CSV table of C-alpha atoms and ligand atoms in Angstrom, one decimal:
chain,number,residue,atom,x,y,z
A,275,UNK,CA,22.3,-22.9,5.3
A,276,UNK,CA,22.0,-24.1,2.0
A,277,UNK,CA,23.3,-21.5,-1.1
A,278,UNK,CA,20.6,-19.5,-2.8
A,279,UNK,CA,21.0,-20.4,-6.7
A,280,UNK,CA,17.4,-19.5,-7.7
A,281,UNK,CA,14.7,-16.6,-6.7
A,282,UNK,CA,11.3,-16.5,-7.5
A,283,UNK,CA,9.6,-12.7,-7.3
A,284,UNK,CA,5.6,-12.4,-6.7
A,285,UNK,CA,3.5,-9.4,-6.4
A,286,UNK,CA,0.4,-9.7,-4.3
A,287,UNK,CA,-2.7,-8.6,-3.2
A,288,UNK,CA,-3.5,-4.6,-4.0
A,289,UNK,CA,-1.6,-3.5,-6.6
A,290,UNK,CA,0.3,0.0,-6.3
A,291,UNK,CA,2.1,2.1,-8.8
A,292,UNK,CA,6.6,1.2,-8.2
A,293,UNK,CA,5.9,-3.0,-8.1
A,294,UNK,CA,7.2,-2.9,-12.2
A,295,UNK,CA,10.3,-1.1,-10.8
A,296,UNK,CA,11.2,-3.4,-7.9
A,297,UNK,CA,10.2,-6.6,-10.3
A,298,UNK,CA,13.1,-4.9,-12.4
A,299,UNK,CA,15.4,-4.0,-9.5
A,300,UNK,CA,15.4,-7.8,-7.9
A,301,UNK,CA,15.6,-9.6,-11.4
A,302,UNK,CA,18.7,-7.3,-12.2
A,303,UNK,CA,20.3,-7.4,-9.0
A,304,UNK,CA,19.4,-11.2,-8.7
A,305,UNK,CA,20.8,-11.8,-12.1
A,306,UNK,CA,24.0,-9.6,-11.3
A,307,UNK,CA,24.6,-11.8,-9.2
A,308,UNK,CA,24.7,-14.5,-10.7
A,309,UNK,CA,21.3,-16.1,-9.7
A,310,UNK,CA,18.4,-17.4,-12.0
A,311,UNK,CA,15.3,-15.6,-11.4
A,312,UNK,CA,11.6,-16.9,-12.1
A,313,UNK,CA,8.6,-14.6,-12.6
A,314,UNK,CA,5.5,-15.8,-10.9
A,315,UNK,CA,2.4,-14.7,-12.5
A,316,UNK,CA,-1.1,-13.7,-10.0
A,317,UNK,CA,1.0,-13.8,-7.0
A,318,UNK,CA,0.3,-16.6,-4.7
A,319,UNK,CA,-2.3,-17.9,-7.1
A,320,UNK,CA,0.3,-18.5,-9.6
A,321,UNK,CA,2.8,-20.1,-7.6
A,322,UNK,CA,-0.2,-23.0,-6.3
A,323,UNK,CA,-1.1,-23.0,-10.4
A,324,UNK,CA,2.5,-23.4,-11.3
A,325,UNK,CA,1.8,-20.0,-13.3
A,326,UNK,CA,6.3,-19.6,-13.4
A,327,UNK,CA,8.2,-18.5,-15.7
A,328,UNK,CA,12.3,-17.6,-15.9
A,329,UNK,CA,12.9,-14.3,-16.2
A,330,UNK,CA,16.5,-12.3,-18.2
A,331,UNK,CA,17.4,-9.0,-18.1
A,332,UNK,CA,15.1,-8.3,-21.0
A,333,UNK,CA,12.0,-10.0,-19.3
A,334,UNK,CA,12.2,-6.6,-17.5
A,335,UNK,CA,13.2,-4.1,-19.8
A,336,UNK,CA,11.1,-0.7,-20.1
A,337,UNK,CA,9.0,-1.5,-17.0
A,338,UNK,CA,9.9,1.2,-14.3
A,339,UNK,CA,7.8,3.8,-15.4
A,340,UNK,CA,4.8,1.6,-16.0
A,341,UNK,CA,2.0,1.8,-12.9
A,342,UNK,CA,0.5,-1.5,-11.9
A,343,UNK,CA,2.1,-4.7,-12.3
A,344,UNK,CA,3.1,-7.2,-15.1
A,345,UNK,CA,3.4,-9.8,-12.7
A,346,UNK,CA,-0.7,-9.0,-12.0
A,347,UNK,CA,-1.3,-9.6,-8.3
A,348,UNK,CA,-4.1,-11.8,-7.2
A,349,UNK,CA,-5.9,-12.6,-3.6
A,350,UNK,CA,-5.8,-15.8,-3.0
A,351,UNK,CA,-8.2,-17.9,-0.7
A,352,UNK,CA,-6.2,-21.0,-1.3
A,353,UNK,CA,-2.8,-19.8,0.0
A,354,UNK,CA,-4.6,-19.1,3.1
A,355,UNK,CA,-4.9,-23.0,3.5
A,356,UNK,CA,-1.8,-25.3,5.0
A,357,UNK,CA,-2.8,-27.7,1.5
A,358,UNK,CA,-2.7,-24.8,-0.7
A,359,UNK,CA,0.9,-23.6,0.7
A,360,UNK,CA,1.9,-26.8,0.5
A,361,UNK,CA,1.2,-26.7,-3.6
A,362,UNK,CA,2.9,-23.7,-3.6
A,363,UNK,CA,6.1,-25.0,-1.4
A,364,UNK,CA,6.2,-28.2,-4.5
A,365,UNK,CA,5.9,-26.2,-7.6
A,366,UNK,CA,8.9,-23.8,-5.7
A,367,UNK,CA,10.9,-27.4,-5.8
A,368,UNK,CA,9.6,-28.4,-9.0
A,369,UNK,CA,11.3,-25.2,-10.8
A,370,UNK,CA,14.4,-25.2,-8.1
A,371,UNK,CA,13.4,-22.3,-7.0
A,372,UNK,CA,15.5,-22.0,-3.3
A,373,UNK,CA,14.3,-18.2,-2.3
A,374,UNK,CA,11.7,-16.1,-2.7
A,375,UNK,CA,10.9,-12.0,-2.7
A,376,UNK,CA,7.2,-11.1,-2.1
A,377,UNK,CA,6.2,-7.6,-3.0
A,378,UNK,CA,2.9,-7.1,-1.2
A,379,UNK,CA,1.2,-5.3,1.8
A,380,UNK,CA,0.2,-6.5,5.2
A,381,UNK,CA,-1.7,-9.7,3.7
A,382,UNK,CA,0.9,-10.9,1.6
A,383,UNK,CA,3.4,-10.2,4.1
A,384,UNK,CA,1.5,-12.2,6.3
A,385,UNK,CA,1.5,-15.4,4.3
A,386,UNK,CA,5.2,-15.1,3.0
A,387,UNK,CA,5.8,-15.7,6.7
A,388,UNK,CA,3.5,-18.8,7.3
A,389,UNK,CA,5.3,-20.5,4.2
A,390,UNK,CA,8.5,-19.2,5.6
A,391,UNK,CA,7.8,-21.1,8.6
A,392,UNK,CA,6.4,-24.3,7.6
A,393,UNK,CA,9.0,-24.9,4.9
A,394,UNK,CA,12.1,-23.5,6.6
A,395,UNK,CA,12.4,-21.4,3.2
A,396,UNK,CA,14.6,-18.1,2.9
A,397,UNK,CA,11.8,-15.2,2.1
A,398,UNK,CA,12.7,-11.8,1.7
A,399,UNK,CA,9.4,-8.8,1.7
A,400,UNK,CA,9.5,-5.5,0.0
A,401,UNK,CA,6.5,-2.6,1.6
A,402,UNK,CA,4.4,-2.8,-1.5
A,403,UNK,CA,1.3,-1.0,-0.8
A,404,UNK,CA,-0.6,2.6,-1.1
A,405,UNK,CA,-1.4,2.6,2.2
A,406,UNK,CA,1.6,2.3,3.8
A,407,UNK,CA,0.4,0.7,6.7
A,408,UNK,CA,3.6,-1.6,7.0
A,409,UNK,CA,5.2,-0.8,10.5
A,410,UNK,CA,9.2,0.3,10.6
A,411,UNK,CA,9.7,1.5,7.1
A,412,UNK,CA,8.7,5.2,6.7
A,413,UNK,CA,7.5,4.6,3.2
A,414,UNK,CA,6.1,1.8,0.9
A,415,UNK,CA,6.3,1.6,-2.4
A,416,UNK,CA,3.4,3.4,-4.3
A,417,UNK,CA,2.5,5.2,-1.3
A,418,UNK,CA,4.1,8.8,-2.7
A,419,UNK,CA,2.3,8.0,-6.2
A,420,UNK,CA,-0.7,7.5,-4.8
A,421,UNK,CA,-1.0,11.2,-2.5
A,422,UNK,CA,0.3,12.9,-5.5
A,423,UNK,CA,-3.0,11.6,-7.4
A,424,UNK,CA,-4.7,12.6,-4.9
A,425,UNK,CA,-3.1,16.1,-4.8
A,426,UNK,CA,-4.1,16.3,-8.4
A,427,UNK,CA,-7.5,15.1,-7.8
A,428,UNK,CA,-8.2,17.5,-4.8
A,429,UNK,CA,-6.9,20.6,-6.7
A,430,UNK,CA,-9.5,20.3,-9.1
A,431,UNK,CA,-12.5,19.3,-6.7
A,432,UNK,CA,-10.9,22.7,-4.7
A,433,UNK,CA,-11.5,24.9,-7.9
A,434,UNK,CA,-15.2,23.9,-8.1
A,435,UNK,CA,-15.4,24.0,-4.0
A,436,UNK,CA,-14.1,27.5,-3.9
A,437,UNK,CA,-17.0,28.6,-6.9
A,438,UNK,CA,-20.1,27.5,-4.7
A,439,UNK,CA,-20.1,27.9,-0.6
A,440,UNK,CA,-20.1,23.6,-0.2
A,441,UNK,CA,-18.7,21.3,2.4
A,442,UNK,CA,-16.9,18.4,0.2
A,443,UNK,CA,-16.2,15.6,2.0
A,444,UNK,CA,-13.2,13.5,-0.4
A,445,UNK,CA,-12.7,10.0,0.4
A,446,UNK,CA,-8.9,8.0,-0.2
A,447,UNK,CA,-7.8,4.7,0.3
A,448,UNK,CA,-5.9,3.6,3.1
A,449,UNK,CA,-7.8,0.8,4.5
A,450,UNK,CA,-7.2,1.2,8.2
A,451,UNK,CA,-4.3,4.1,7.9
A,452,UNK,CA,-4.5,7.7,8.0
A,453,UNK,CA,-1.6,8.5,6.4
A,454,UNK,CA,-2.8,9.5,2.4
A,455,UNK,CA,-6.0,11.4,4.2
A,456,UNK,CA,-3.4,13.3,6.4
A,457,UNK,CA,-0.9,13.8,4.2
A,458,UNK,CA,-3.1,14.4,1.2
A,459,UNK,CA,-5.2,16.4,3.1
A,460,UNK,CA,-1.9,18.7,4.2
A,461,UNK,CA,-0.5,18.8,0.7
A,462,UNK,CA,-3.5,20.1,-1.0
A,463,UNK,CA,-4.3,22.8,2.4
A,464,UNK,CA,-7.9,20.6,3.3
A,465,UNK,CA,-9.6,22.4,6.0
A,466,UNK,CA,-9.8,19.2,7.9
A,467,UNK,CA,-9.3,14.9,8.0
A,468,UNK,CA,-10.9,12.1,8.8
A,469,UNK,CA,-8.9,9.3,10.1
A,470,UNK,CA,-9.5,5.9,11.5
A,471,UNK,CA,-6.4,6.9,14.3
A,472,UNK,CA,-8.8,9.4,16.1
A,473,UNK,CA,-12.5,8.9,16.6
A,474,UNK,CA,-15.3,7.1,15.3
A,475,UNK,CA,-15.1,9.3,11.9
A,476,UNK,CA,-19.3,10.2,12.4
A,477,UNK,CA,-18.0,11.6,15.8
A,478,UNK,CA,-15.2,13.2,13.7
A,479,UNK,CA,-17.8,14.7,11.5
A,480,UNK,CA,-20.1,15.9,14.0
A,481,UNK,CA,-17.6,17.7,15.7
A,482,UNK,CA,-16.6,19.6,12.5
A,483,UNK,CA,-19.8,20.7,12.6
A,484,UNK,CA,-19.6,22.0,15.7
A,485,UNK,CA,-16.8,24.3,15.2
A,486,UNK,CA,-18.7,25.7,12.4
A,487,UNK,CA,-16.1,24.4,9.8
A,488,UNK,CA,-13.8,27.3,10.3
A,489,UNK,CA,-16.4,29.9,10.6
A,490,UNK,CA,-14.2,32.7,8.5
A,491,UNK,CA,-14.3,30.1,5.4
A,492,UNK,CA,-17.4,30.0,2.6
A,493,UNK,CA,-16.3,26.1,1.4
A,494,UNK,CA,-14.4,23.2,3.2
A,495,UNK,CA,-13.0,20.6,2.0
A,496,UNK,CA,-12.3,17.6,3.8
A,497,UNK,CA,-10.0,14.1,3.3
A,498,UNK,CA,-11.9,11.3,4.6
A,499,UNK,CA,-10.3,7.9,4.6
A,500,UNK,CA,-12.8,4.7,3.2
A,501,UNK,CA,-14.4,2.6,5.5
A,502,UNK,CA,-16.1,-0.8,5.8
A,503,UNK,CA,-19.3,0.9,8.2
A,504,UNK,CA,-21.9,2.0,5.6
A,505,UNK,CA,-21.9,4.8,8.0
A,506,UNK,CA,-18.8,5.5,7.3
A,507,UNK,CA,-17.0,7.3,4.4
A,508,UNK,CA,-17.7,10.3,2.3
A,509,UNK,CA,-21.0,8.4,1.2
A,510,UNK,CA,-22.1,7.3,4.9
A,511,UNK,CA,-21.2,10.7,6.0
A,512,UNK,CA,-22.6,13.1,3.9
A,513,UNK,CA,-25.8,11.0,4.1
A,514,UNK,CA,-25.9,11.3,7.7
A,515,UNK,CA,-25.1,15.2,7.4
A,516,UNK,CA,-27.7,15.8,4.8
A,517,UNK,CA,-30.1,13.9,7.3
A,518,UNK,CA,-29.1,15.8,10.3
A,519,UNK,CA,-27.9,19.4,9.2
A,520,UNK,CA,-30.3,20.0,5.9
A,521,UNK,CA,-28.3,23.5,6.4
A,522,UNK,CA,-25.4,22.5,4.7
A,523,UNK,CA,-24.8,21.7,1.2
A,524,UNK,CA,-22.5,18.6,1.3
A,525,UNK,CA,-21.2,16.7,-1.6
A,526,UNK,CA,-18.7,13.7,-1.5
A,527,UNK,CA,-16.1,12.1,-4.0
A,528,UNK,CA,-14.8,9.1,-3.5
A,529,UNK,CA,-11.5,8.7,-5.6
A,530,UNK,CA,-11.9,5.6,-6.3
A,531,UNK,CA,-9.3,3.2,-8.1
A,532,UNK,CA,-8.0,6.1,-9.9
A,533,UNK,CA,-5.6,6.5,-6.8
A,534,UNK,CA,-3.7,3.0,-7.8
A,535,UNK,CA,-2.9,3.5,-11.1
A,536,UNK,CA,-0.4,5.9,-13.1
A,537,UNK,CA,3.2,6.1,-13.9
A,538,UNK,CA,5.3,5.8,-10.0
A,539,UNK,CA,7.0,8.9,-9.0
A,540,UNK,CA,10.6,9.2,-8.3
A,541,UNK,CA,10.4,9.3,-5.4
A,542,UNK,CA,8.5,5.5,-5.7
A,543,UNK,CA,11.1,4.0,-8.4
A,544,UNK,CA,13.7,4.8,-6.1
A,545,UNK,CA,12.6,3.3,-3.1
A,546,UNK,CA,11.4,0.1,-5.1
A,547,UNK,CA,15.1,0.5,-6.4
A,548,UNK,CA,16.8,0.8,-3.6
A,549,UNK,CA,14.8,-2.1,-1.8
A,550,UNK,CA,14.8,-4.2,-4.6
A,551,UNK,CA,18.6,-4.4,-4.6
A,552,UNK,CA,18.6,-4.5,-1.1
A,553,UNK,CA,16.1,-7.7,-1.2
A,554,UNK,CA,19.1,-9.9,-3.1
A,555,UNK,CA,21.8,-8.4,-1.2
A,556,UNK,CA,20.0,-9.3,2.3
A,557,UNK,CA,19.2,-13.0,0.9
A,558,UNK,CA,22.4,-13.3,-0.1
A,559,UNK,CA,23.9,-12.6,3.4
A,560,UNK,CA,21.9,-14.9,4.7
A,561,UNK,CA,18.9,-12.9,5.9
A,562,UNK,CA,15.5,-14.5,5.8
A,563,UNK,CA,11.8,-13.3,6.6
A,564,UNK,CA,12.8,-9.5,6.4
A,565,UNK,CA,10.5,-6.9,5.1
A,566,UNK,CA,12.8,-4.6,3.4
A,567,UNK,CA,11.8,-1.0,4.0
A,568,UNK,CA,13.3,2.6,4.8
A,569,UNK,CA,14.4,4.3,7.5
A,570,UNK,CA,15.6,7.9,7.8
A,571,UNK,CA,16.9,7.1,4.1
A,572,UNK,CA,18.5,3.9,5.2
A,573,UNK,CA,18.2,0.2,4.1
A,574,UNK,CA,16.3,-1.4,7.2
A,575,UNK,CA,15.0,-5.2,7.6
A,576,UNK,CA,12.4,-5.6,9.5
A,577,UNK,CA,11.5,-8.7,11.1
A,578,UNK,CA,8.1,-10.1,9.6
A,579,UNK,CA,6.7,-10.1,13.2
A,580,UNK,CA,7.6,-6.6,13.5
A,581,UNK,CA,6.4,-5.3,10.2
A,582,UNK,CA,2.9,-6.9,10.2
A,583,UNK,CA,-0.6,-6.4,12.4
A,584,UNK,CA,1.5,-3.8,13.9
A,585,UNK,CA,0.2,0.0,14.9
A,586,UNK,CA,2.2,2.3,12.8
A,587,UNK,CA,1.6,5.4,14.5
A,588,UNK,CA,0.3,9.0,12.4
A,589,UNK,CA,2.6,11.6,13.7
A,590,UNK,CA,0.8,14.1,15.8
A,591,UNK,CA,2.9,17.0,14.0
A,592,UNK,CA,0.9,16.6,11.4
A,593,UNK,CA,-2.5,17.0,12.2
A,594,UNK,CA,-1.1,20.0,13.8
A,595,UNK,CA,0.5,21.0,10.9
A,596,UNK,CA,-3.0,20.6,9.4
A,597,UNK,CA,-4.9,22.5,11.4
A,598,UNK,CA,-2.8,24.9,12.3
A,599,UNK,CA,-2.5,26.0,9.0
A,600,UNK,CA,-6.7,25.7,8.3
A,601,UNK,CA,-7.5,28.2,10.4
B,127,ADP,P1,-2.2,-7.0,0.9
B,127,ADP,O1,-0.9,-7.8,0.7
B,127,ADP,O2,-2.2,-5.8,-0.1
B,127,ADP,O3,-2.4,-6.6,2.3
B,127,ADP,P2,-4.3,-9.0,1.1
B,127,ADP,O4,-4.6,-8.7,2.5
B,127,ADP,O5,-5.4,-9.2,0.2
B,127,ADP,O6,-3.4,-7.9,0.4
B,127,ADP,O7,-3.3,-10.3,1.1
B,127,ADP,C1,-2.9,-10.8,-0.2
B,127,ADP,C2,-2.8,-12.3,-0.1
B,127,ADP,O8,-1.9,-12.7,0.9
B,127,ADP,C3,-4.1,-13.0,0.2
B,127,ADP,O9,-4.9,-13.1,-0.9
B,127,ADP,C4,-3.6,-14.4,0.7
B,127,ADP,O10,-3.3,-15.2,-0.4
B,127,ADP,C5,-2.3,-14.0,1.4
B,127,ADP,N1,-2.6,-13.9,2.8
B,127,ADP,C6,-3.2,-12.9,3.5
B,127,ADP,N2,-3.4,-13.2,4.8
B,127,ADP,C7,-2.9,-14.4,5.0
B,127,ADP,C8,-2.9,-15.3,6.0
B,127,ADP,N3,-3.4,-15.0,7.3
B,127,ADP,N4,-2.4,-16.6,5.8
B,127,ADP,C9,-1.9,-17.0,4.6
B,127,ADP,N5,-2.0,-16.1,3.5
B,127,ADP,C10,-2.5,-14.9,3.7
């Protein structure tokens, strides 16, 4: 296996709040170690537009605590093609770049490991995602940032909640993960969740109704995560309630974008720490297409195959612990 002189670093597809600090964690470990590292600018976008440039410890100076990314993260349509990997794989040569680290979700994950495998080229992944959806790490990076903003946001929608006798139904990201409904929904004592791990979430709905919405309650909150069916969401849902129960007086939030940005918690610029380090260290051993991630607060590399389009089960505890505690 040929020595690794050079790493690139790429962040990709949805943003989350920790990607500054794990830029700044693999370009100081990388350089540490004596390797030359190049920023790539709109993730996979950049590297087919040749958007490079080298990075020094300075290039990343005063960045953890800053949300989002100054990398900027892009989708691109044209990685998804074997031509445009294939610009990608040459501007990689062009700039001697031998390795790279790919801080994304499930997408970019996804594609690290098709150019992995058509170019026989040493990728290393770090979880970065709010929805952490990414199977065999217990966290991703932005994950914690994001359920405290929601925390912050559900207080407040609580205090008005509390003042009139509504149902409010409060919709998060996740794409197709429970986990910020759940846990949001536990750390800010919701009276119930919608997830897309149980039931068709109208069914959900329409068996809160049933139970009267805890009956000894006069408001109810509720975390719904977003969903592609119109029906779905806080918006299809409360449309369909007001439709079908005119008894109750439902209102709906969706949070929005608001859940992606801010300053990353500790808890967030450790991790990205931690598994930025880790990223050079594993690539440096010789380990190739690993997600980095976090396991009962150890270092773990996950296999790409294992990490990706992979069920990453919700812990049953918790809805228990949720509803349990609503009664
Ligand atoms: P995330 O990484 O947050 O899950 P996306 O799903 O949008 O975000 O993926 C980010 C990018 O990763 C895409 O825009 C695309 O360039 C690349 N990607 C995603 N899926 C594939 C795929 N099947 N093949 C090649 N590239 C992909």
């Amino acid at each position: 296996m040929a020595e690794i002189k050079s790493v690139g670093i790429l962040t990709s597809g949805g943003d989350a709040p920790g990607m500054n600090a794990a830029i700044r964690a693999v370009t100081r470990a990388a350089i540490f170690s004596g390797l030359r590292v190049f920023g790539i600018y709109r993730g996979y976008q950049g590297l087919i537009e040749d958007h490079i440039e080298e990075f020094k410890t300075q290039s990343v100076s005063n960045i953890i605590s800053r949300g989002g990314t100054i990398l900027k993260t892009a989708r691109s349509k044209d990685f998804k093609t074997p031509e445009g990997r294939k610009l990608a794989y040459e501007n990689m040569q062009k700039h001697g770049i031998d390795a790279l680290v790919v801080i994304g979700g499930d997408g970019s994950i996804t594609g690290a490991s098709y150019l992995a495998k058509e170019y026989d080229l040493p990728i290393v992944g770090l979880p970065g995602t709010i929805d952490n959806d990414l199977a065999g790490t217990d966290a991703t990076i932005g994950y914690d940032t994001a359920m405290n903003t929601i925390m912050e946001c559900v207080d407040k929608i609580r205090d008005t909640a509390t003042s009139h006798a509504r149902l409010f139904i409060v919709e998060v990201m996740g794409r197709d993960a429970g986990f910020l409904a759940l846990n949001g929904a536990i750390a800010t004592g919701c009276e119930d969740v919608i997830i897309p791990e149980e039931k068709p979430q109208y069914e959900q709905l329409k068996e809160l109704v049933a139970n009267g919405f805890r009956k000894s309650k006069s408001s109810a909150m509720v975390l719904v995560t977003e969903s592609k069916d119109e029906n779905g969401g806080a918006l299809g849902l409360a449309r369909k309630m007001k439709e079908e129960f005119p008894d109750y007086d439902v209102r709906y939030t969706v949070l929005g974008h608001l859940q992606r940005g801010g300053s990353p918690t500790a808890a967030d610029r450790i991790l990205a720490s931690r598994t930025g380090y880790a990223a050079i260290e594993a690539l440096l051993q010789g380990q190739r297409n690993v997600l980095i991630g976090i396991h009962n607060d150890h270092i773990v590399n996950i296999p790409f195959a294992k990490a990706i389009h992979q069920e990453k089960p919700i812990d049953p505890e918790l809805l228990t612990v949720l509803r349990v505690l609503s009664i």
